[in-house]
Amino acid sequence: MNINVAILGSTGYTGAELIRLIEAHPHFNITHLGAHSQAGKKIGEVLPGIASHIANQTLAPADAALADDIQLVFTALPHGAAAKSVKRALDKGKKVVDLSADFRHQSSQVYQQAYNVAHPHPELLTHAVYGLSEWARADIAKAQLVANPGCYPTSTLLPLIPLLRGKLIDQNPIIIDAKSGTSGAGRSAKTGLLYCEINEGLGAYGLPRHRHAWEMEEWAQGFGMQRIRVRFVPHIIPMTRGMLSTLHLTGSNTDTWHQALSQAYADEPFVRILPLGSLPSTKSVAGSNRCDIGLCVLSDTEVVVVSCIDNLLKGASGQALQNANIMFDLQESLGLSVHAQWP
Amino acid sequence: MNINVAILGSTGYTGAELIRLIEAHPHFNITHLGAHSQAGKKIGEVLPGIASHIANQTLAPADAALADDIQLVFTALPHGAAAKSVKRALDKGKKVVDLSADFRHQSSQVYQQAYNVAHPHPELLTHAVYGLSEWARADIAKAQLVANPGCYPTSTLLPLIPLLRGKLIDQNPIIIDAKSGTSGAGRSAKTGLLYCEINEGLGAYGLPRHRHAWEMEEWAQGFGMQRIRVRFVPHIIPMTRGMLSTLHLTGSNTDTWHQALSQAYADEPFVRILPLGSLPSTKSVAGSNRCDIGLCVLSDTEVVVVSCIDNLLKGASGQALQNANIMFDLQESLGLSVHAQWP
Amino acid sequence: MNINVAILGSTGYTGAELIRLIEAHPHFNITHLGAHSQAGKKIGEVLPGIASHIANQTLAPADAALADDIQLVFTALPHGAAAKSVKRALDKGKKVVDLSADFRHQSSQVYQQAYNVAHPHPELLTHAVYGLSEWARADIAKAQLVANPGCYPTSTLLPLIPLLRGKLIDQNPIIIDAKSGTSGAGRSAKTGLLYCEINEGLGAYGLPRHRHAWEMEEWAQGFGMQRIRVRFVPHIIPMTRGMLSTLHLTGSNTDTWHQALSQAYADEPFVRILPLGSLPSTKSVAGSNRCDIGLCVLSDTEVVVVSCIDNLLKGASGQALQNANIMFDLQESLGLSVHAQWP
Amino acid sequence: MNINVAILGSTGYTGAELIRLIEAHPHFNITHLGAHSQAGKKIGEVLPGIASHIANQTLAPADAALADDIQLVFTALPHGAAAKSVKRALDKGKKVVDLSADFRHQSSQVYQQAYNVAHPHPELLTHAVYGLSEWARADIAKAQLVANPGCYPTSTLLPLIPLLRGKLIDQNPIIIDAKSGTSGAGRSAKTGLLYCEINEGLGAYGLPRHRHAWEMEEWAQGFGMQRIRVRFVPHIIPMTRGMLSTLHLTGSNTDTWHQALSQAYADEPFVRILPLGSLPSTKSVAGSNRCDIGLCVLSDTEVVVVSCIDNLLKGASGQALQNANIMFDLQESLGLSVHAQWP
């Protein structure tokens, strides 16, 4: 089986990762690469890590028509811009995995609160399936449009959902202290993202309320069946890839939490629950599509849960490919590694 | 004025930093460098960053006698070993700043809980002054023995104390999510501290209860006049220096917190309260003896406070020198920079 | 087709990379993992990046017998130790790819000069094929034992060979200034390899004559048909992976050099000659099995050539797998990426 | 003695370092901070590492008049812009240390070759003294205008000059392979300088002929009394600070080279010749104004010389302050550290 694929917004960090992954995929075949400011160049000029024949493929303008034989479109565009491209692709009957935030919310009001702009296509929101793969497989399989989750929500929802479903957490708000590698900030030329200013520099940002807080709350309720509020403080870390979320949790029956997580993910190739008391490192998931989760019970009512992902893989392009595999009824792990590239 | 100084345990990271600082100090003069396994070598062979004539000074064995004309001893030794050297120095009438944990607790029982060994010299505990410079000046000035605070306690007590004194925090426990550069782990040859395993790697450690938790609780009460419990989760970060502590706080009158901190430290050269809503970065304090504190009010009852220090300076050798300046009635900031080495 | 594989010395950095690569390979199947000091543990305890069922595989002692159904053995052991394991595997009829230096030289005298020990099995030297894949395919295909090239020789021989065959270089010695990521130093717990001492640290090492100089000279002659002498100065760089070699060359007809390289590698998936004047970066090959080569003509007689590889892939485990593919008559690029993981 | 100082171009990396150094200097006192695009802001907003009262100083526009009581001006501006500011300062009778390239050449033709623009004030070239402190002290002491050397020329001329004066080098051209931390590229918001693209990335740049090649050749002749040609290949390294130059040299009497260097710098606090065979690391000079030089004799005719500096200190702001000390007849090392900040 050969499925032709377009990537719109292919010159950023998630775009680069999509190309690498799809090039190694046995059934997906890239036939269209779109870009905004870089249109007209060859992809190899913009992404020096891409080699072989695909490096010579010319970047199409953002509004170029998609060929009829393209069945699948990945949109890795800024929010707002993404919705317009998604609309055009849906209208032509393509399946779409959108890596932006544009379709992650069910209500345009929440979207507007989080992103401070009106949603360009609110009529499409109900068409989208929120693609947290492990919890939405059946819906993803039937979807024409999958909203790929944000990196912070992925790393926090995976540990939270089983605990919420088990009614084990009783605190309000839930305190989440998250740390992200710098690639999460994207490929924009800002002084504050220069090597000299990130290296040996570590700081919190996005306060008082980061956009992903809304997404976490909406889908904690959606999948965890419990309305929660989060106090979410993200930090930027001097590393390229990797995301670690520390959840400072309070609840009951804390001696059962490890088992609750272990059972929930017993058959999942991409979620690993470490032995009780072991805590994960970002290095152990770098280059893989895995989420590693560890927990340490502090007392009868207190637990620290730590989860790690590669923000560009399970936090973006890897989960996007996982979702695409589901949408086309392929083996879910095709083209994705469970092992890290280590060191 | 010329004061002769000994540094015992001079070959680790805090020792190296002490030498650099004291060499630039107008009144302190290093005449004795002690070491354990490296005794007999020249300091310049062991610390390649040390140059000039002092590089040729030979490292004395740990138990070498201290010359009569030495007035001040810094002990930068592992806990347990430090107490024995401190005892010998005190017996010879020297003033001592101890950078280990051996004299940070008032009770030998607490010490034993935190460090899992019996205290070698419990009779000396009452002689020691806990040297959080900004809060203990008068006692430090009269002390023969100053217990230099740990890095994590320094970075968390400085923001906590004014808030506790103002009875502004009402939560229990207080949640502290801290992040430390790798130099905090010291100069020991462990696989897990290799460049290849730290770089791009980020993880939590020290759970369920890190040793510094006891120290924070003891001195939050000592200076903050309030008994608290902390839930403290430290992380190791891929950077050499720098420590950032994120305090997830709950209380009342949160609109007054910024002023409480600003007033407490208005005249302090080494504590800077950022404008309300601004959050600090480790890069802004690297190479300085400063603690930068920022806070963001999330709601009527919720505040995030972030504090940054250079763990080897305000978190260790810098504060040690600040304390020594106080002990000898010198200008407190002598030999210490308020400015960061940036970038 | 399913070929059972053993990896001896599986707990170091090249071992970790072999496991990751072979796990994704469609025909090779790991059934034996050997180790020295870590024998008896599960591989997942020692290599936290390895997940899934293989993480539970127990490490066999170094001298454990290899099962009859194992057809291929990778030895990723220190030199000296490797030769003994290679001998045992050959005696049982296995094919072997040896990643150590033990079989890279044709003469035991040269080996002794370079490694300062007598060769444990000089009688096997003539059995080995030096596995610089692009230049020794036919011999590799027939070999029972392939000596996998060193990282520095791979990165320097690939650009040198076509230039030597074309008689374009006339200088003596050839000056090679090489820079390696820290993973090249292996996973040994030495103070000088700690994060805090490598980060922001850069230095030359291995002088007056690094072991790989002999290997470069032997195979420059072997494949380049010209006896040369190298002045080789390697440096260690604060990064985990990546190797860049700068060749400061002098010769004739320098306007033809780019074409000579381009023609030599026109059909090679894993060697890319950049456009004339473009120079490569290690980042563009990280995670790939590619060697990128750029050159800049300075004058009628002077050329700078720069070549980049991922030292753990084309410089070690990647080329080892490429060679194994050739030995088993599989598609040479199976399980190897031409694209970098970027950023 | 109190000398008022202006810094023009104070918001870049060398400007930041000048402020830090001068703030700790006992006789220099900053009363004027100039900037281009950031004029009107407070310096503390632009340079977060600057604290204390000076952080509140407002940045003056580039063309603001300099007060009469200012005696010394540091210009840390881009080439071209610097010359105009230098002219205005000289006209008002100030002493000037210019950190740009504008006055490093004696001839406007050479300047134009190297920088591709006509010199804005060629009439001033003969007024400038090239400020390689160790070799031009007498002239610097009398100068009104000192052209502060470039980082690469400083790191290469210091080892070359004694060898050239001794007629020990006989090769042509001299091969210099240099490696610089990223701060050398300045504080400009370019994609290629982002953390994610520099980290784990290493590449050569500036070919076929970097601007500093002309400067090296001019002053090798000026101080070394010998006309040379250099083949200079610079690389950018994933670290913030530090510069290492590897000189691949050929000549005669190579057993005397170490002594020639040792004698030349025997009394210099800021140049250290390592024991024969020892090679320096950038880490050992970071934060210091020192240049460390090591050499390894390869044969009767071949030597590798490696030199290390902190590119922002001995390679820029540190040497600028050293020169200012000389110009005002102060102790040359005032406000400068011989020790590194390590780790």
PDB file of N, CA and C in Angstrom, chain D residues 261-332:
ATOM      1  N   LEU D 261      59.148  30.344  23.947  1.00  0.00           N
ATOM      2  CA  LEU D 261      57.866  30.866  24.438  1.00  0.00           C
ATOM      3  C   LEU D 261      57.950  31.161  25.929  1.00  0.00           C
ATOM      4  N   SER D 262      58.564  30.277  26.675  1.00  0.00           N
ATOM      5  CA  SER D 262      58.636  30.452  28.127  1.00  0.00           C
ATOM      6  C   SER D 262      59.392  31.725  28.475  1.00  0.00           C
ATOM      7  N   GLN D 263      60.498  31.953  27.771  1.00  0.00           N
ATOM      8  CA  GLN D 263      61.264  33.169  28.063  1.00  0.00           C
ATOM      9  C   GLN D 263      60.481  34.421  27.693  1.00  0.00           C
ATOM     10  N   ALA D 264      59.822  34.374  26.555  1.00  0.00           N
ATOM     11  CA  ALA D 264      59.114  35.573  26.098  1.00  0.00           C
ATOM     12  C   ALA D 264      58.049  36.014  27.097  1.00  0.00           C
ATOM     13  N   TYR D 265      57.429  35.048  27.759  1.00  0.00           N
ATOM     14  CA  TYR D 265      56.290  35.382  28.614  1.00  0.00           C
ATOM     15  C   TYR D 265      56.568  35.132  30.086  1.00  0.00           C
ATOM     16  N   ALA D 266      57.835  34.994  30.454  1.00  0.00           N
ATOM     17  CA  ALA D 266      58.178  34.628  31.835  1.00  0.00           C
ATOM     18  C   ALA D 266      57.572  35.582  32.860  1.00  0.00           C
ATOM     19  N   ASP D 267      57.480  36.849  32.520  1.00  0.00           N
ATOM     20  CA  ASP D 267      57.009  37.823  33.503  1.00  0.00           C
ATOM     21  C   ASP D 267      55.589  38.300  33.237  1.00  0.00           C
ATOM     22  N   GLU D 268      54.908  37.632  32.352  1.00  0.00           N
ATOM     23  CA  GLU D 268      53.577  38.105  31.976  1.00  0.00           C
ATOM     24  C   GLU D 268      52.508  37.433  32.835  1.00  0.00           C
ATOM     25  N   PRO D 269      51.706  38.192  33.542  1.00  0.00           N
ATOM     26  CA  PRO D 269      50.663  37.563  34.352  1.00  0.00           C
ATOM     27  C   PRO D 269      49.573  36.914  33.507  1.00  0.00           C
ATOM     28  N   PHE D 270      49.366  37.411  32.291  1.00  0.00           N
ATOM     29  CA  PHE D 270      48.206  36.955  31.524  1.00  0.00           C
ATOM     30  C   PHE D 270      48.553  35.989  30.378  1.00  0.00           C
ATOM     31  N   VAL D 271      49.798  35.552  30.341  1.00  0.00           N
ATOM     32  CA  VAL D 271      50.145  34.507  29.367  1.00  0.00           C
ATOM     33  C   VAL D 271      50.843  33.395  30.135  1.00  0.00           C
ATOM     34  N   ARG D 272      50.321  32.188  30.001  1.00  0.00           N
ATOM     35  CA  ARG D 272      50.925  31.059  30.709  1.00  0.00           C
ATOM     36  C   ARG D 272      51.372  30.008  29.698  1.00  0.00           C
ATOM     37  N   ILE D 273      52.627  29.644  29.766  1.00  0.00           N
ATOM     38  CA  ILE D 273      53.140  28.571  28.908  1.00  0.00           C
ATOM     39  C   ILE D 273      53.094  27.288  29.731  1.00  0.00           C
ATOM     40  N   LEU D 274      52.317  26.329  29.270  1.00  0.00           N
ATOM     41  CA  LEU D 274      52.186  25.065  30.004  1.00  0.00           C
ATOM     42  C   LEU D 274      53.473  24.245  29.868  1.00  0.00           C
ATOM     43  N   PRO D 275      53.672  23.292  30.769  1.00  0.00           N
ATOM     44  CA  PRO D 275      54.840  22.419  30.635  1.00  0.00           C
ATOM     45  C   PRO D 275      54.845  21.729  29.274  1.00  0.00           C
ATOM     46  N   LEU D 276      56.016  21.488  28.740  1.00  0.00           N
ATOM     47  CA  LEU D 276      56.150  20.865  27.418  1.00  0.00           C
ATOM     48  C   LEU D 276      55.307  19.595  27.338  1.00  0.00           C
ATOM     49  N   GLY D 277      54.476  19.521  26.316  1.00  0.00           N
ATOM     50  CA  GLY D 277      53.633  18.339  26.122  1.00  0.00           C
ATOM     51  C   GLY D 277      52.238  18.478  26.697  1.00  0.00           C
ATOM     52  N   SER D 278      52.037  19.432  27.599  1.00  0.00           N
ATOM     53  CA  SER D 278      50.694  19.697  28.135  1.00  0.00           C
ATOM     54  C   SER D 278      49.944  20.628  27.196  1.00  0.00           C
ATOM     55  N   LEU D 279      48.661  20.336  26.997  1.00  0.00           N
ATOM     56  CA  LEU D 279      47.877  21.177  26.101  1.00  0.00           C
ATOM     57  C   LEU D 279      46.715  21.792  26.866  1.00  0.00           C
ATOM     58  N   PRO D 280      46.389  23.035  26.575  1.00  0.00           N
ATOM     59  CA  PRO D 280      45.384  23.759  27.366  1.00  0.00           C
ATOM     60  C   PRO D 280      43.955  23.450  26.929  1.00  0.00           C
ATOM     61  N   SER D 281      43.015  23.808  27.804  1.00  0.00           N
ATOM     62  CA  SER D 281      41.585  23.713  27.507  1.00  0.00           C
ATOM     63  C   SER D 281      40.961  25.088  27.692  1.00  0.00           C
ATOM     64  N   THR D 282      39.934  25.362  26.910  1.00  0.00           N
ATOM     65  CA  THR D 282      39.248  26.651  27.065  1.00  0.00           C
ATOM     66  C   THR D 282      38.692  26.833  28.475  1.00  0.00           C
ATOM     67  N   LYS D 283      38.341  25.713  29.098  1.00  0.00           N
ATOM     68  CA  LYS D 283      37.735  25.794  30.425  1.00  0.00           C
ATOM     69  C   LYS D 283      38.701  26.401  31.445  1.00  0.00           C
ATOM     70  N   SER D 284      39.981  26.207  31.231  1.00  0.00           N
ATOM     71  CA  SER D 284      40.972  26.686  32.192  1.00  0.00           C
ATOM     72  C   SER D 284      41.204  28.184  32.107  1.00  0.00           C
ATOM     73  N   VAL D 285      40.656  28.835  31.078  1.00  0.00           N
ATOM     74  CA  VAL D 285      40.830  30.287  30.967  1.00  0.00           C
ATOM     75  C   VAL D 285      39.500  31.034  31.015  1.00  0.00           C
ATOM     76  N   ALA D 286      38.389  30.310  31.079  1.00  0.00           N
ATOM     77  CA  ALA D 286      37.078  30.969  31.051  1.00  0.00           C
ATOM     78  C   ALA D 286      36.918  31.904  32.237  1.00  0.00           C
ATOM     79  N   GLY D 287      36.519  33.108  31.979  1.00  0.00           N
ATOM     80  CA  GLY D 287      36.343  34.075  33.057  1.00  0.00           C
ATOM     81  C   GLY D 287      37.634  34.784  33.441  1.00  0.00           C
ATOM     82  N   SER D 288      38.752  34.359  32.887  1.00  0.00           N
ATOM     83  CA  SER D 288      40.029  35.013  33.171  1.00  0.00           C
ATOM     84  C   SER D 288      40.492  35.809  31.961  1.00  0.00           C
ATOM     85  N   ASN D 289      41.474  36.669  32.181  1.00  0.00           N
ATOM     86  CA  ASN D 289      42.072  37.423  31.072  1.00  0.00           C
ATOM     87  C   ASN D 289      43.319  36.725  30.539  1.00  0.00           C
ATOM     88  N   ARG D 290      43.426  35.439  30.824  1.00  0.00           N
ATOM     89  CA  ARG D 290      44.647  34.710  30.518  1.00  0.00           C
ATOM     90  C   ARG D 290      44.617  34.092  29.126  1.00  0.00           C
ATOM     91  N   CYS D 291      45.805  33.938  28.547  1.00  0.00           N
ATOM     92  CA  CYS D 291      46.010  33.095  27.375  1.00  0.00           C
ATOM     93  C   CYS D 291      46.905  31.940  27.798  1.00  0.00           C
ATOM     94  N   ASP D 292      46.408  30.719  27.668  1.00  0.00           N
ATOM     95  CA  ASP D 292      47.213  29.535  27.967  1.00  0.00           C
ATOM     96  C   ASP D 292      47.751  28.954  26.666  1.00  0.00           C
ATOM     97  N   ILE D 293      49.021  28.648  26.652  1.00  0.00           N
ATOM     98  CA  ILE D 293      49.655  28.122  25.442  1.00  0.00           C
ATOM     99  C   ILE D 293      50.387  26.821  25.774  1.00  0.00           C
ATOM    100  N   GLY D 294      50.118  25.796  24.983  1.00  0.00           N
ATOM    101  CA  GLY D 294      50.835  24.534  25.152  1.00  0.00           C
ATOM    102  C   GLY D 294      51.435  24.118  23.826  1.00  0.00           C
ATOM    103  N   LEU D 295      52.492  23.354  23.890  1.00  0.00           N
ATOM    104  CA  LEU D 295      53.019  22.854  22.621  1.00  0.00           C
ATOM    105  C   LEU D 295      53.530  21.441  22.776  1.00  0.00           C
ATOM    106  N   CYS D 296      53.467  20.739  21.650  1.00  0.00           N
ATOM    107  CA  CYS D 296      53.904  19.355  21.612  1.00  0.00           C
ATOM    108  C   CYS D 296      54.810  19.207  20.394  1.00  0.00           C
ATOM    109  N   VAL D 297      56.019  18.757  20.635  1.00  0.00           N
ATOM    110  CA  VAL D 297      56.981  18.578  19.553  1.00  0.00           C
ATOM    111  C   VAL D 297      56.747  17.215  18.913  1.00  0.00           C
ATOM    112  N   LEU D 298      56.452  17.219  17.619  1.00  0.00           N
ATOM    113  CA  LEU D 298      56.168  15.959  16.932  1.00  0.00           C
ATOM    114  C   LEU D 298      57.415  15.348  16.323  1.00  0.00           C
ATOM    115  N   SER D 299      58.336  16.197  15.916  1.00  0.00           N
ATOM    116  CA  SER D 299      59.565  15.700  15.287  1.00  0.00           C
ATOM    117  C   SER D 299      60.572  16.849  15.261  1.00  0.00           C
ATOM    118  N   ASP D 300      61.694  16.606  14.654  1.00  0.00           N
ATOM    119  CA  ASP D 300      62.718  17.646  14.539  1.00  0.00           C
ATOM    120  C   ASP D 300      62.204  18.895  13.860  1.00  0.00           C
ATOM    121  N   THR D 301      61.169  18.740  13.059  1.00  0.00           N
ATOM    122  CA  THR D 301      60.716  19.885  12.267  1.00  0.00           C
ATOM    123  C   THR D 301      59.248  20.235  12.475  1.00  0.00           C
ATOM    124  N   GLU D 302      58.565  19.465  13.323  1.00  0.00           N
ATOM    125  CA  GLU D 302      57.120  19.662  13.421  1.00  0.00           C
ATOM    126  C   GLU D 302      56.673  19.900  14.864  1.00  0.00           C
ATOM    127  N   VAL D 303      55.845  20.904  15.041  1.00  0.00           N
ATOM    128  CA  VAL D 303      55.321  21.235  16.365  1.00  0.00           C
ATOM    129  C   VAL D 303      53.840  21.577  16.244  1.00  0.00           C
ATOM    130  N   VAL D 304      53.064  21.119  17.204  1.00  0.00           N
ATOM    131  CA  VAL D 304      51.688  21.592  17.323  1.00  0.00           C
ATOM    132  C   VAL D 304      51.635  22.551  18.502  1.00  0.00           C
ATOM    133  N   VAL D 305      51.103  23.738  18.266  1.00  0.00           N
ATOM    134  CA  VAL D 305      50.933  24.717  19.337  1.00  0.00           C
ATOM    135  C   VAL D 305      49.440  24.963  19.496  1.00  0.00           C
ATOM    136  N   VAL D 306      48.975  24.930  20.736  1.00  0.00           N
ATOM    137  CA  VAL D 306      47.564  25.177  21.011  1.00  0.00           C
ATOM    138  C   VAL D 306      47.470  26.340  21.981  1.00  0.00           C
ATOM    139  N   SER D 307      46.623  27.317  21.653  1.00  0.00           N
ATOM    140  CA  SER D 307      46.452  28.436  22.581  1.00  0.00           C
ATOM    141  C   SER D 307      44.975  28.647  22.875  1.00  0.00           C
ATOM    142  N   CYS D 308      44.667  29.018  24.103  1.00  0.00           N
ATOM    143  CA  CYS D 308      43.282  29.204  24.549  1.00  0.00           C
ATOM    144  C   CYS D 308      43.102  30.558  25.223  1.00  0.00           C
ATOM    145  N   ILE D 309      42.001  31.208  24.888  1.00  0.00           N
ATOM    146  CA  ILE D 309      41.597  32.422  25.590  1.00  0.00           C
ATOM    147  C   ILE D 309      40.089  32.379  25.823  1.00  0.00           C
ATOM    148  N   ASP D 310      39.618  33.222  26.716  1.00  0.00           N
ATOM    149  CA  ASP D 310      38.191  33.541  26.791  1.00  0.00           C
ATOM    150  C   ASP D 310      37.977  34.645  25.758  1.00  0.00           C
ATOM    151  N   ASN D 311      37.209  34.342  24.711  1.00  0.00           N
ATOM    152  CA  ASN D 311      37.087  35.284  23.602  1.00  0.00           C
ATOM    153  C   ASN D 311      36.490  36.618  24.017  1.00  0.00           C
ATOM    154  N   LEU D 312      35.708  36.646  25.099  1.00  0.00           N
ATOM    155  CA  LEU D 312      35.136  37.924  25.543  1.00  0.00           C
ATOM    156  C   LEU D 312      36.067  38.664  26.507  1.00  0.00           C
ATOM    157  N   LEU D 313      37.105  38.019  26.991  1.00  0.00           N
ATOM    158  CA  LEU D 313      38.020  38.688  27.921  1.00  0.00           C
ATOM    159  C   LEU D 313      39.351  38.993  27.216  1.00  0.00           C
ATOM    160  N   LYS D 314      40.325  38.112  27.284  1.00  0.00           N
ATOM    161  CA  LYS D 314      41.576  38.429  26.571  1.00  0.00           C
ATOM    162  C   LYS D 314      41.295  38.664  25.091  1.00  0.00           C
ATOM    163  N   GLY D 315      40.201  38.074  24.577  1.00  0.00           N
ATOM    164  CA  GLY D 315      39.860  38.274  23.172  1.00  0.00           C
ATOM    165  C   GLY D 315      39.029  39.509  22.899  1.00  0.00           C
ATOM    166  N   ALA D 316      38.659  40.278  23.927  1.00  0.00           N
ATOM    167  CA  ALA D 316      37.849  41.492  23.690  1.00  0.00           C
ATOM    168  C   ALA D 316      37.894  42.411  24.917  1.00  0.00           C
ATOM    169  N   SER D 317      36.908  42.302  25.792  1.00  0.00           N
ATOM    170  CA  SER D 317      36.736  43.308  26.837  1.00  0.00           C
ATOM    171  C   SER D 317      37.833  43.267  27.892  1.00  0.00           C
ATOM    172  N   GLY D 318      38.373  42.096  28.169  1.00  0.00           N
ATOM    173  CA  GLY D 318      39.451  42.006  29.158  1.00  0.00           C
ATOM    174  C   GLY D 318      40.699  42.713  28.678  1.00  0.00           C
ATOM    175  N   GLN D 319      41.106  42.421  27.456  1.00  0.00           N
ATOM    176  CA  GLN D 319      42.285  43.097  26.913  1.00  0.00           C
ATOM    177  C   GLN D 319      42.030  44.598  26.764  1.00  0.00           C
ATOM    178  N   ALA D 320      40.780  44.963  26.470  1.00  0.00           N
ATOM    179  CA  ALA D 320      40.449  46.396  26.380  1.00  0.00           C
ATOM    180  C   ALA D 320      40.701  47.082  27.720  1.00  0.00           C
ATOM    181  N   LEU D 321      40.316  46.404  28.803  1.00  0.00           N
ATOM    182  CA  LEU D 321      40.556  46.999  30.114  1.00  0.00           C
ATOM    183  C   LEU D 321      42.046  46.990  30.453  1.00  0.00           C
ATOM    184  N   GLN D 322      42.731  45.920  30.091  1.00  0.00           N
ATOM    185  CA  GLN D 322      44.180  45.864  30.287  1.00  0.00           C
ATOM    186  C   GLN D 322      44.843  47.061  29.589  1.00  0.00           C
ATOM    187  N   ASN D 323      44.410  47.323  28.372  1.00  0.00           N
ATOM    188  CA  ASN D 323      44.962  48.466  27.636  1.00  0.00           C
ATOM    189  C   ASN D 323      44.618  49.795  28.302  1.00  0.00           C
ATOM    190  N   ALA D 324      43.388  49.901  28.792  1.00  0.00           N
ATOM    191  CA  ALA D 324      42.997  51.150  29.462  1.00  0.00           C
ATOM    192  C   ALA D 324      43.854  51.365  30.714  1.00  0.00           C
ATOM    193  N   ASN D 325      44.105  50.295  31.443  1.00  0.00           N
ATOM    194  CA  ASN D 325      44.986  50.410  32.608  1.00  0.00           C
ATOM    195  C   ASN D 325      46.358  50.964  32.201  1.00  0.00           C
ATOM    196  N   ILE D 326      46.879  50.454  31.095  1.00  0.00           N
ATOM    197  CA  ILE D 326      48.191  50.927  30.621  1.00  0.00           C
ATOM    198  C   ILE D 326      48.102  52.401  30.224  1.00  0.00           C
ATOM    199  N   MET D 327      47.042  52.774  29.541  1.00  0.00           N
ATOM    200  CA  MET D 327      46.892  54.156  29.065  1.00  0.00           C
ATOM    201  C   MET D 327      46.833  55.155  30.214  1.00  0.00           C
ATOM    202  N   PHE D 328      46.307  54.706  31.354  1.00  0.00           N
ATOM    203  CA  PHE D 328      46.186  55.616  32.494  1.00  0.00           C
ATOM    204  C   PHE D 328      47.237  55.323  33.560  1.00  0.00           C
ATOM    205  N   ASP D 329      48.272  54.595  33.153  1.00  0.00           N
ATOM    206  CA  ASP D 329      49.402  54.337  34.041  1.00  0.00           C
ATOM    207  C   ASP D 329      48.983  53.661  35.343  1.00  0.00           C
ATOM    208  N   LEU D 330      47.994  52.809  35.254  1.00  0.00           N
ATOM    209  CA  LEU D 330      47.557  52.023  36.410  1.00  0.00           C
ATOM    210  C   LEU D 330      48.221  50.651  36.356  1.00  0.00           C
ATOM    211  N   GLN D 331      48.126  49.953  37.479  1.00  0.00           N
ATOM    212  CA  GLN D 331      48.632  48.576  37.454  1.00  0.00           C
ATOM    213  C   GLN D 331      47.879  47.804  36.379  1.00  0.00           C
ATOM    214  N   GLU D 332      48.616  47.128  35.530  1.00  0.00           N
ATOM    215  CA  GLU D 332      48.030  46.583  34.307  1.00  0.00           C
ATOM    216  C   GLU D 332      46.947  45.539  34.564  1.00  0.00           C
TER     217      GLU D 332
END
